[in-house]
XYZ file of C-alpha atoms in Angstrom:
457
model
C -10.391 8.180 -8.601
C -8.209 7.273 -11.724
C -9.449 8.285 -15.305
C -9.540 4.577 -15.769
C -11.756 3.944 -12.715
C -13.488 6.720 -14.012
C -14.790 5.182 -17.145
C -15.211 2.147 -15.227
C -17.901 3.091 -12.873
C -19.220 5.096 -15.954
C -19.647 1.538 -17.962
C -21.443 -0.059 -15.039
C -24.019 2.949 -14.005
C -26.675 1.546 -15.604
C -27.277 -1.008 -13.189
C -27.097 1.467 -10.139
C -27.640 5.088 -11.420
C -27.812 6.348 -7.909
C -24.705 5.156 -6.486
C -23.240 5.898 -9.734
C -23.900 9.352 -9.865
C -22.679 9.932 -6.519
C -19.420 8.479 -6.711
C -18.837 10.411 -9.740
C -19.807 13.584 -8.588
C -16.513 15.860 -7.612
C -16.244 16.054 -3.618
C -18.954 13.010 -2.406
C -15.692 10.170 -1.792
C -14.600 12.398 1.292
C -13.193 9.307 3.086
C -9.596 8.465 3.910
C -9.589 4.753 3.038
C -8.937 3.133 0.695
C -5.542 5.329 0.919
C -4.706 4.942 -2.530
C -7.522 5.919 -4.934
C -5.470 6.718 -8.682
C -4.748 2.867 -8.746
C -5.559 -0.465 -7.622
C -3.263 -1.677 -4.949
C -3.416 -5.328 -2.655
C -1.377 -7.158 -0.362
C 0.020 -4.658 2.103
C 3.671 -4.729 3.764
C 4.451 -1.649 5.926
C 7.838 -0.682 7.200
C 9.115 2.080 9.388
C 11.981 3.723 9.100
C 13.681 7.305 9.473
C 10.366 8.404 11.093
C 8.002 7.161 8.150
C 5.418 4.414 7.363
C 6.619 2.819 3.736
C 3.857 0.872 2.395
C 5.071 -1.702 -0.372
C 2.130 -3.639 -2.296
C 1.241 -5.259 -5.360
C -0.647 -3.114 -8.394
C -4.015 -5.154 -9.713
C -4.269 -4.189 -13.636
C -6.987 -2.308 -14.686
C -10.005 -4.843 -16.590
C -8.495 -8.155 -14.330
C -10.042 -11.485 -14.319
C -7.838 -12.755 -12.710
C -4.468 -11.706 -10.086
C -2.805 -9.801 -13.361
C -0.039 -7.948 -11.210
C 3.475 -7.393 -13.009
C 4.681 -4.739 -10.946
C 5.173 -3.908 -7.054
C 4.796 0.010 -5.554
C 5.754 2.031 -2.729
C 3.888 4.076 -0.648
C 4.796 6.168 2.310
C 3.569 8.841 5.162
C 4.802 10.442 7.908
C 1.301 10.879 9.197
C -0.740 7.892 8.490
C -2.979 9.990 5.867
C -1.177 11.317 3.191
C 0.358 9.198 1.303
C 3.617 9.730 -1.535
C 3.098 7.641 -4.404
C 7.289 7.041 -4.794
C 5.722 4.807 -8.209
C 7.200 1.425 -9.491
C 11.011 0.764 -7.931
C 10.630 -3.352 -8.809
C 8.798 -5.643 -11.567
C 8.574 -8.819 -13.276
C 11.652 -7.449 -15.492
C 13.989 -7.013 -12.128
C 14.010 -11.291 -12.250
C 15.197 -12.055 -15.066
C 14.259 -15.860 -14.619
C 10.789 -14.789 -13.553
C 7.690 -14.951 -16.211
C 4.508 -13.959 -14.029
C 2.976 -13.160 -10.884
C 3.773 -10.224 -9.139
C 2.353 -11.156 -5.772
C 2.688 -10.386 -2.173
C 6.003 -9.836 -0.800
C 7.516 -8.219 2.210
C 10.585 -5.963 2.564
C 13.173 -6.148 6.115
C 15.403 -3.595 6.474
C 19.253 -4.545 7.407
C 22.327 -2.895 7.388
C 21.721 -0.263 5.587
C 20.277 -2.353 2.968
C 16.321 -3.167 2.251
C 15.225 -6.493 0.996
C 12.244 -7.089 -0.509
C 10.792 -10.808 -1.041
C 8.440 -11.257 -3.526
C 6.166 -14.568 -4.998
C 6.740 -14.637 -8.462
C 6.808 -18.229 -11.134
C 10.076 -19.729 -12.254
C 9.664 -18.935 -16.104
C 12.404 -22.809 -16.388
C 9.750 -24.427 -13.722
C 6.554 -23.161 -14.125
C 6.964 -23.468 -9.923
C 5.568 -20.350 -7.946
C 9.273 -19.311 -6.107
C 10.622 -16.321 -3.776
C 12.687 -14.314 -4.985
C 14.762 -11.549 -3.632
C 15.457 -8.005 -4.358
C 17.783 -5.463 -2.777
C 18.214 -1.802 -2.126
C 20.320 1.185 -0.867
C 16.979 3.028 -0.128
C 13.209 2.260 0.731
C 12.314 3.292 -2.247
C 14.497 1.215 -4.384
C 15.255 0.958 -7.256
C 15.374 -2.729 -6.414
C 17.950 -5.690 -7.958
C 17.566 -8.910 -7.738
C 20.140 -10.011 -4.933
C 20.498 -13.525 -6.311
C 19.986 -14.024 -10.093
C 18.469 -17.165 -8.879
C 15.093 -17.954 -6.269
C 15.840 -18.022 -2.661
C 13.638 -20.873 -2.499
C 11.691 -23.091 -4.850
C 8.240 -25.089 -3.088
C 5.320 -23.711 -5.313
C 4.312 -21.996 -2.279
C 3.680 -18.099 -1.817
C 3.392 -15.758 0.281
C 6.676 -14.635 2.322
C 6.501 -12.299 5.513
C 10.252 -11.494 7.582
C 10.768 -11.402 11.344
C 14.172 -10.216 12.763
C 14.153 -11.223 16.905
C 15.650 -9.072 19.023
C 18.854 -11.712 19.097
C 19.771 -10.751 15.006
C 18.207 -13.689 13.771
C 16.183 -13.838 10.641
C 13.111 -15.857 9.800
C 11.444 -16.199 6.732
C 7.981 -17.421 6.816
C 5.570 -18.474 3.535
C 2.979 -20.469 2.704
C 0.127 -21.947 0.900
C -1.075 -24.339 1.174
C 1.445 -25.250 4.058
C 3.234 -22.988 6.153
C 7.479 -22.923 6.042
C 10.043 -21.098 7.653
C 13.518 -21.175 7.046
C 16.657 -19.344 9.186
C 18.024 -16.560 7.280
C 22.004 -15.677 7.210
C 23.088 -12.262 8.270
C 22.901 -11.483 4.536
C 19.442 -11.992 4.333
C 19.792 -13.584 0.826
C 20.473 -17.112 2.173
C 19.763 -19.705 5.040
C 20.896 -21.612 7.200
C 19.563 -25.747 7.477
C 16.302 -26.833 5.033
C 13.186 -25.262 5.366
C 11.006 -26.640 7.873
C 7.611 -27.126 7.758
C 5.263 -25.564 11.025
C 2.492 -28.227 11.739
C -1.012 -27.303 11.343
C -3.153 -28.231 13.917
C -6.589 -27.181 14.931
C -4.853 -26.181 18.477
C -2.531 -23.567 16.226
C -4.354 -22.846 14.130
C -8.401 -23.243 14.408
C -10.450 -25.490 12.767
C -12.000 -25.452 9.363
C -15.243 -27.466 8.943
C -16.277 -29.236 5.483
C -12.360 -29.538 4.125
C -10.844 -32.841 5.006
C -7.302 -31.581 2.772
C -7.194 -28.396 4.962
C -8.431 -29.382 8.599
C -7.226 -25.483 9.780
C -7.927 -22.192 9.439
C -4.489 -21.170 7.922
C -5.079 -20.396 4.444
C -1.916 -17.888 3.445
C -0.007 -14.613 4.127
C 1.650 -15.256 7.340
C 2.466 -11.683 8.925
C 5.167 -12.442 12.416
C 5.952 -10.180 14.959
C 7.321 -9.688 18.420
C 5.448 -8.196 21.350
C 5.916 -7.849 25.175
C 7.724 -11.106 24.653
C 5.048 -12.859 22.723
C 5.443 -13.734 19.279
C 2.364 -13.439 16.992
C 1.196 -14.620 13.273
C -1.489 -13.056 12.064
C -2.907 -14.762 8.558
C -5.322 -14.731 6.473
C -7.827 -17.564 7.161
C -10.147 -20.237 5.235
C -10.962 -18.841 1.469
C -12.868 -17.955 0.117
C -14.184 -15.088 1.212
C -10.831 -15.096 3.477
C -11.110 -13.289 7.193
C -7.807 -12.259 8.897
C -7.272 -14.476 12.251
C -3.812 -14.987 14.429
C -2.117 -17.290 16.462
C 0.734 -16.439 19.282
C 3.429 -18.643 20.457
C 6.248 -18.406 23.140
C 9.039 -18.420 20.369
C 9.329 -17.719 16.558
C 9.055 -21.399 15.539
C 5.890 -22.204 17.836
C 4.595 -23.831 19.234
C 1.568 -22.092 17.978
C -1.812 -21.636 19.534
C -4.466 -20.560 18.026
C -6.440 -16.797 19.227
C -9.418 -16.047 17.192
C -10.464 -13.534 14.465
C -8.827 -9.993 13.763
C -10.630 -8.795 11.018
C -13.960 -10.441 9.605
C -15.213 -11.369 6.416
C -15.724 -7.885 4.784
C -14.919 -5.706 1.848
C -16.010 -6.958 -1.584
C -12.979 -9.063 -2.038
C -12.816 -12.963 -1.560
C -9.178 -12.359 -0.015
C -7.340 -10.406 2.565
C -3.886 -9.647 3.555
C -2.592 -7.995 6.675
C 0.533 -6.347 7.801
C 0.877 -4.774 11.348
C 3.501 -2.145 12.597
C 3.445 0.567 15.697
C 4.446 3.945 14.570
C 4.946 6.964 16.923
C 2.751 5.155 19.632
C 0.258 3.906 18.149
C -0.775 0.421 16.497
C -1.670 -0.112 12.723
C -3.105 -3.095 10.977
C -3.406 -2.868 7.240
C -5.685 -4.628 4.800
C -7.355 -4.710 1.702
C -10.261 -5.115 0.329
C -12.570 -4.064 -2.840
C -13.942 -0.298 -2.387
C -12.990 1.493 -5.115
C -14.958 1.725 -8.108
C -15.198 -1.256 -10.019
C -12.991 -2.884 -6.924
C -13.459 -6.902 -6.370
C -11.073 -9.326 -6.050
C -8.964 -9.028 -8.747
C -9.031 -5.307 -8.290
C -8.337 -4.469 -4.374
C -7.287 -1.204 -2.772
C -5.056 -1.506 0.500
C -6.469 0.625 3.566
C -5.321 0.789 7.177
C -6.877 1.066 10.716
C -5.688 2.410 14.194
C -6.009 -0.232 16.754
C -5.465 -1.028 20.843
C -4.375 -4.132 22.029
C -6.833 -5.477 24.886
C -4.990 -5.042 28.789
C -4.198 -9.069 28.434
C -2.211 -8.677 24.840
C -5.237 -9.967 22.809
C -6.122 -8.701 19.889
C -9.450 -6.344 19.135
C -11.866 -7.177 16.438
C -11.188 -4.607 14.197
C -13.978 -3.621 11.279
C -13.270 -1.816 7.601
C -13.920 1.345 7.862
C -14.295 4.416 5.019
C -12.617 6.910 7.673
C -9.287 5.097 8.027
C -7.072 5.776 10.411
C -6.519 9.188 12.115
C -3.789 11.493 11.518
C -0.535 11.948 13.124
C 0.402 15.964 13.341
C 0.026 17.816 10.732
C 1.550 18.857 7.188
C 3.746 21.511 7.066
C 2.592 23.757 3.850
C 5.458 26.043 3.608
C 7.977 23.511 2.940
C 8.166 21.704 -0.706
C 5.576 19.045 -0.755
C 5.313 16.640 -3.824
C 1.924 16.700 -5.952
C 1.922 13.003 -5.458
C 1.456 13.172 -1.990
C -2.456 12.674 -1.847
C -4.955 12.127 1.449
C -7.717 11.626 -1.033
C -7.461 11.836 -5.228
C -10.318 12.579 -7.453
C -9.254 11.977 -11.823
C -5.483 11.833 -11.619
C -2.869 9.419 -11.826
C 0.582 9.718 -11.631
C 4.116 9.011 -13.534
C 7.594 9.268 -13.354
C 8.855 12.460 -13.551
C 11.755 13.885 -15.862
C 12.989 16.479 -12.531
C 12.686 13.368 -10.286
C 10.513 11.690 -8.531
C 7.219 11.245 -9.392
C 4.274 13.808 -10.912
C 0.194 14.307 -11.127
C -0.849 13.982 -14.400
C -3.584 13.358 -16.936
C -5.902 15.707 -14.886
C -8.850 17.015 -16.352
C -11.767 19.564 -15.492
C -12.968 18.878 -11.822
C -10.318 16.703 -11.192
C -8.880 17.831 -7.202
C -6.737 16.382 -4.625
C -7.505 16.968 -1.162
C -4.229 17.175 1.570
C -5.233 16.681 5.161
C -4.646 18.765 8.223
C -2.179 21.516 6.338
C -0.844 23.931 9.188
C -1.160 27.349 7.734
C -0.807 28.970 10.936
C -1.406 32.519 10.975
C -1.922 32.809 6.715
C -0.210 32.182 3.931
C 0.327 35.025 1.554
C 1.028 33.183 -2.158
C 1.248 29.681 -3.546
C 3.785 28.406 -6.028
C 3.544 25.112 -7.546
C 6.151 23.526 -10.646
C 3.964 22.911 -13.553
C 3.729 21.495 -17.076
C 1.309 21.324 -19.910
C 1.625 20.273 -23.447
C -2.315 20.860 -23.401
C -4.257 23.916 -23.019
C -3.374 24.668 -19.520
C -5.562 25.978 -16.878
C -6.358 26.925 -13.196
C -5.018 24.999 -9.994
C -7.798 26.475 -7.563
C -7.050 26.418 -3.654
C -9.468 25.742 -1.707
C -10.385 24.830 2.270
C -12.576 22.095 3.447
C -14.047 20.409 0.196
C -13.530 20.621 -3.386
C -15.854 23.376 -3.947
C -14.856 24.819 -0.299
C -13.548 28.467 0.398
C -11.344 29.837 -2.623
C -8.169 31.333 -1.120
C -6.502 31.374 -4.397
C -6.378 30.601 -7.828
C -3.306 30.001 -10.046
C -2.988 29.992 -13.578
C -1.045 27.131 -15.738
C 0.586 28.384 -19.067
C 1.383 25.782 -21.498
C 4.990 25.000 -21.450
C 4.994 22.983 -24.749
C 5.424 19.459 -22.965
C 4.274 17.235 -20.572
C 7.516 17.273 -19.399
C 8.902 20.887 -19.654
C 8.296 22.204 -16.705
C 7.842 25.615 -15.055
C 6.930 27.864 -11.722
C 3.822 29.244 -11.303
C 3.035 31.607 -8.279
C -0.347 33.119 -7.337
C -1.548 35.174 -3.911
C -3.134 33.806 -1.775
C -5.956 35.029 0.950
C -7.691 33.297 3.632
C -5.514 30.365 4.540
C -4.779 30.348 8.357
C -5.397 27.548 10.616
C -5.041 23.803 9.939
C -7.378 23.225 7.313
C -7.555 20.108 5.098
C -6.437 21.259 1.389
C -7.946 21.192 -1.931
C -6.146 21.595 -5.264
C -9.233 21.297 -7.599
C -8.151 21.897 -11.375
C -10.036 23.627 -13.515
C -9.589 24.806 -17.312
C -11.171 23.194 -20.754
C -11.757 19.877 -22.206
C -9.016 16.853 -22.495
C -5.799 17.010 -20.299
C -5.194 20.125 -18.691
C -1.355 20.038 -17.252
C 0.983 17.783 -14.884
C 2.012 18.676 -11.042
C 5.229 17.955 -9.605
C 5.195 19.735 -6.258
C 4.045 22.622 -4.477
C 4.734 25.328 -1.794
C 2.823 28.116 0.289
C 4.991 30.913 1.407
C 3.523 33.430 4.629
C-alpha cells in the first residue's frame, strides 16, 4: 500500500485496532486483487494488443468526498498478475476546453492509432461532454484529436465496439443510453445520435423509481460473441450491481439476461470491462478494498471467468485472489521496478531514464513479483538505483516478504533522486519458479528509488 494509504489506515485504527494492525503489518495483504495497491484506481477499460492486457482507468485523489479524478492511467500485463504502472499519458490539461471530471472512458485501437474517449465538463457549458484523445502508442502520450467535444448531451460514460464489418459504435449514457456511428476516423460520426429505448424487456425492471422504470443505470461495456452482441452495464444505484443484456445486432433490439456481478465491494458503484486474452475470459471491476477504499476511493480488480455451454453469462463474485496467472516472468531479462503483482509502501513517478520508477520507499516497504522462472539458479542480481537519502538494502527474497534470503544488495547514495546508478549483488538459492520479493531495508525516512532490475544465471 501507498505511504498515503499508509497514514490513512493509521488515522482510522482506532476504531478497529485488529484489522488495523494486520493490514499494516509487512507481508499479511498476500492477495492479488485489487491489482493496483500504490494508488486508487476506478472505472476499468482493458485492451489487448501486441500480446498484452492494457488497462486504462481513472485515478480517485487521495482524502475524496466526492469523484475528484483529474487524471487517467495505464496499466498493463502480459500475464494477468503483474501489472506495469506506464503512469499518467492523459489529464484534464490534454482538453484544453475541459474544467473537471476525469471520468470513465474507453480506448479502441485503429490503424495504428489508439483513441481514448473520456467524460469530462465543458469548462464554456458547464455540460458533462466526450471528448477524444489520440495516440501513436497504448501508452500515449495522448492529444486531444478534436480541440472541440465529440459530442455534447450531459451524459457520461462512453464504451467503443468495432463489428467485424469496420464499423464503429460509440455507446454512452446516463441517465439514457446513446449510440452514434463512428467514421473510419474514429473522431466523427455519421447521422445524430440515437437514443436505444429502455424497456423492462431490455433492460430489467427497477421497482420504486417511476423516472427510471429499468435497470440500466450507466457504463455500457459492448461486445461481439459467437455472433451475439452483448452490453454489459452497471445497474440501479446505488449500491450499483453489474447486469447485461444481448441482442442480435449492435443497435438491439435488446433483451434483457440477468446479473453478472452482485452488489459487493464497499463501493456504491461498479464498472465493468470484458476482454479474452490468450484463451481465456476476463471481466474487470472495481470496488473499495484498499485501505481507506469507498466510493470515492475504488481500486480496479479483475476475475477469470467461463461462459455457460448456452453463451450465458456466470455469476461471478469479488474475490481477494484475482485472477490466475498466465506463464510466467522471465527474471533474466530487464524488468521495470514498476511492474508490481502486489506493493507494500511505494509509489511511483516518472522517471528521468524513461519510463516510470519506485520511489518514496521506506523501511519494510517490499514488492512481491509472481511466478519468476529462475530455472536452474540465478547467480547475481543487478538492479539501476538512486538515492538522494541514506540508501540501503534491496533484500531478495522467495515466497513472502520475510521468506528465504537469496541475496541482499546494497544502495549507495548517488546524490539525487534522480541520478541514477547499477548495483549488482550474488545471489544463492533462486531456482525454480518462485514468486519474488524485493523487501527494502535501511534507516528512517526515504531510502532510494528503483527503476528496473535483472537476475543473471
Amino acid at each position: 500500500m501507498s505511504t498515503h494509504l499508509r497514514r490513512r489506515l493509521a488515522a482510522v485504527c482506532w476504531s478497529a485496532i485488529l484489522v488495523c494492525i494486520a493490514a499494516l503489518v509487512p507481508g499479511t495483504a498476500r492477495a492479488d486483487n485489487p491489482i493496483v495497491q500504490h494508488l486508487y484506481t476506478a472505472d476499468p477499460a482493458p485492451l489487448v494488443y501486441n500480446g498484452r492486457v492494457y488497462l486504462y482507468t481513472g485515478h480517485d485523489e487521495d482524502g475524496a468526498t466526492y469523484f475528484d479524478m483529474r487524471e487517467w492511467r495505464v496499466f498493463s500485463s502480459s500475464d494477468m498478475v503483474n501489472w506495469t504502472d506506464h503512469g499518467t499519458p492523459m489529464n484534464l490539461d490534454t482538453f484544453a476546453w475541459a474544467d473537471e471530471n476525469a471520468w470513465a472512458g474507453h480506448v479502441a485501437q485503429r490503424g495504428g492509432k489508439f483513441y481514448w474517449y473520456v467524460p469530462v465538463r465543458n469548462a464554456a457549458t458547464g455540460r458533462m461532454a466526450i471528448g477524444v484523445a489520440v495516440a501513436d502508442s497504448p501508452t500515449g502520450p495522448f492529444r486531444d484529436a478534436l480541440g472541440r467535444p465529440l459530442v455534447e448531451n450531459g451524459e457520461i460514460d462512453p464504451a467503443i465496439f468495432i463489428d467485424d464489418n469496420g464499423q464503429a459504435y460509440m455507446y454512452w449514457g446516463n441517465p439514457n443510453l446513446w449510440y452514434v456511428r463512428l467514421n473510419t476516423d474514429m473522431i466523427s460520426f455519421s447521422g445524430a445520435p440515437t437514443q436505444i429505448p429502455l424497456t423492462t424487456a431490455g433492460f430489467g425492471t427497477r421497482t420504486g423509481n417511476p423516472s427510471r422504470p429499468t435497470l440500466y443505470e450507466e457504463a455500457p461495456w459492448v461486445y461481439k460473441r459467437n455472433g451475439q452482441y452483448y452490453m454489459i452495464f452497471a445497474a440501479e444505484c446505488c449500491s450499483e450491481f453489474i447486469a447485461y443484456s444481448t441482442a442480435p445486432s449492435p443497435t438491439g433490439p435488446w433483451t434483457y439476461r440477468g446479473t453478472v456481478m452482485p452488489r459487493q465491494g464497499s463501493s456504491f458503484t461498479n464498472h465493468p470491462g470484458i476482454v479474452d486474452f490468450n484463451g481465456s475470459s476476463y471481466f474487470f471491476y472495481h470496488n473499495g478494498a484498499l485501505p481507506g477504499g469507498g466510493g470515492f476511493a475504488r481500486s480496479v480488480a479483475v476475475e477469470r471467468f467461463s461462459y455457460n455451454a448456452n453463451g450465458t453469462i456466470p455469476t461471478i463474485n469479488m474475490t481477494t485472489a484475482g485472477a490466475p496467472q498466465v506463464g510466467t516472468l522471465n527474471p533474466y531479462t530487464r524488468q521495470e521496478a514498476e511492474t508490481i503483482a502486489w506493493g507494500s509502501g511505494i509509489e511511483t513517478e516518472p522517471a528521468s531514464e524513461g519510463g516510470m520508477n519506485v520511489g518514496w520507499i521506506q523501511n519494510g516497504d517490499y514488492i512481491k513479483v509472481k511466478g519468476v522462472a529462475f530455472g536452474s539458479g540465478a547467480s547475481s542480481f543487478t538492479a539501476r538505483v538512486a538515492s538522494a537519502g541514506a540508501g540501503g538494502s534491496i533484500e531478495l527474497r522467495l515466497g513472502g516478504p520475510n521468506g528465504t534470503l537469496v541475496g541482499t544488495c546494497a544502495v549507495p547514495v548517488t546524490g539525487g533522486w534522480q541520478t541514477w546508478t547499477t548495483a549488482t549483488c550474488p545471489v544463492s538459492g533462486a531456482a525454480g519458479t518462485q514468486d519474488l520479493y524485493l523487501r527494502f531495508t535501511g534507516g528512517g525516512g526515504y531510502l532510494f528509488n528503483v527503476n528496473w532490475w535483472r537476475f543473471a544465471t
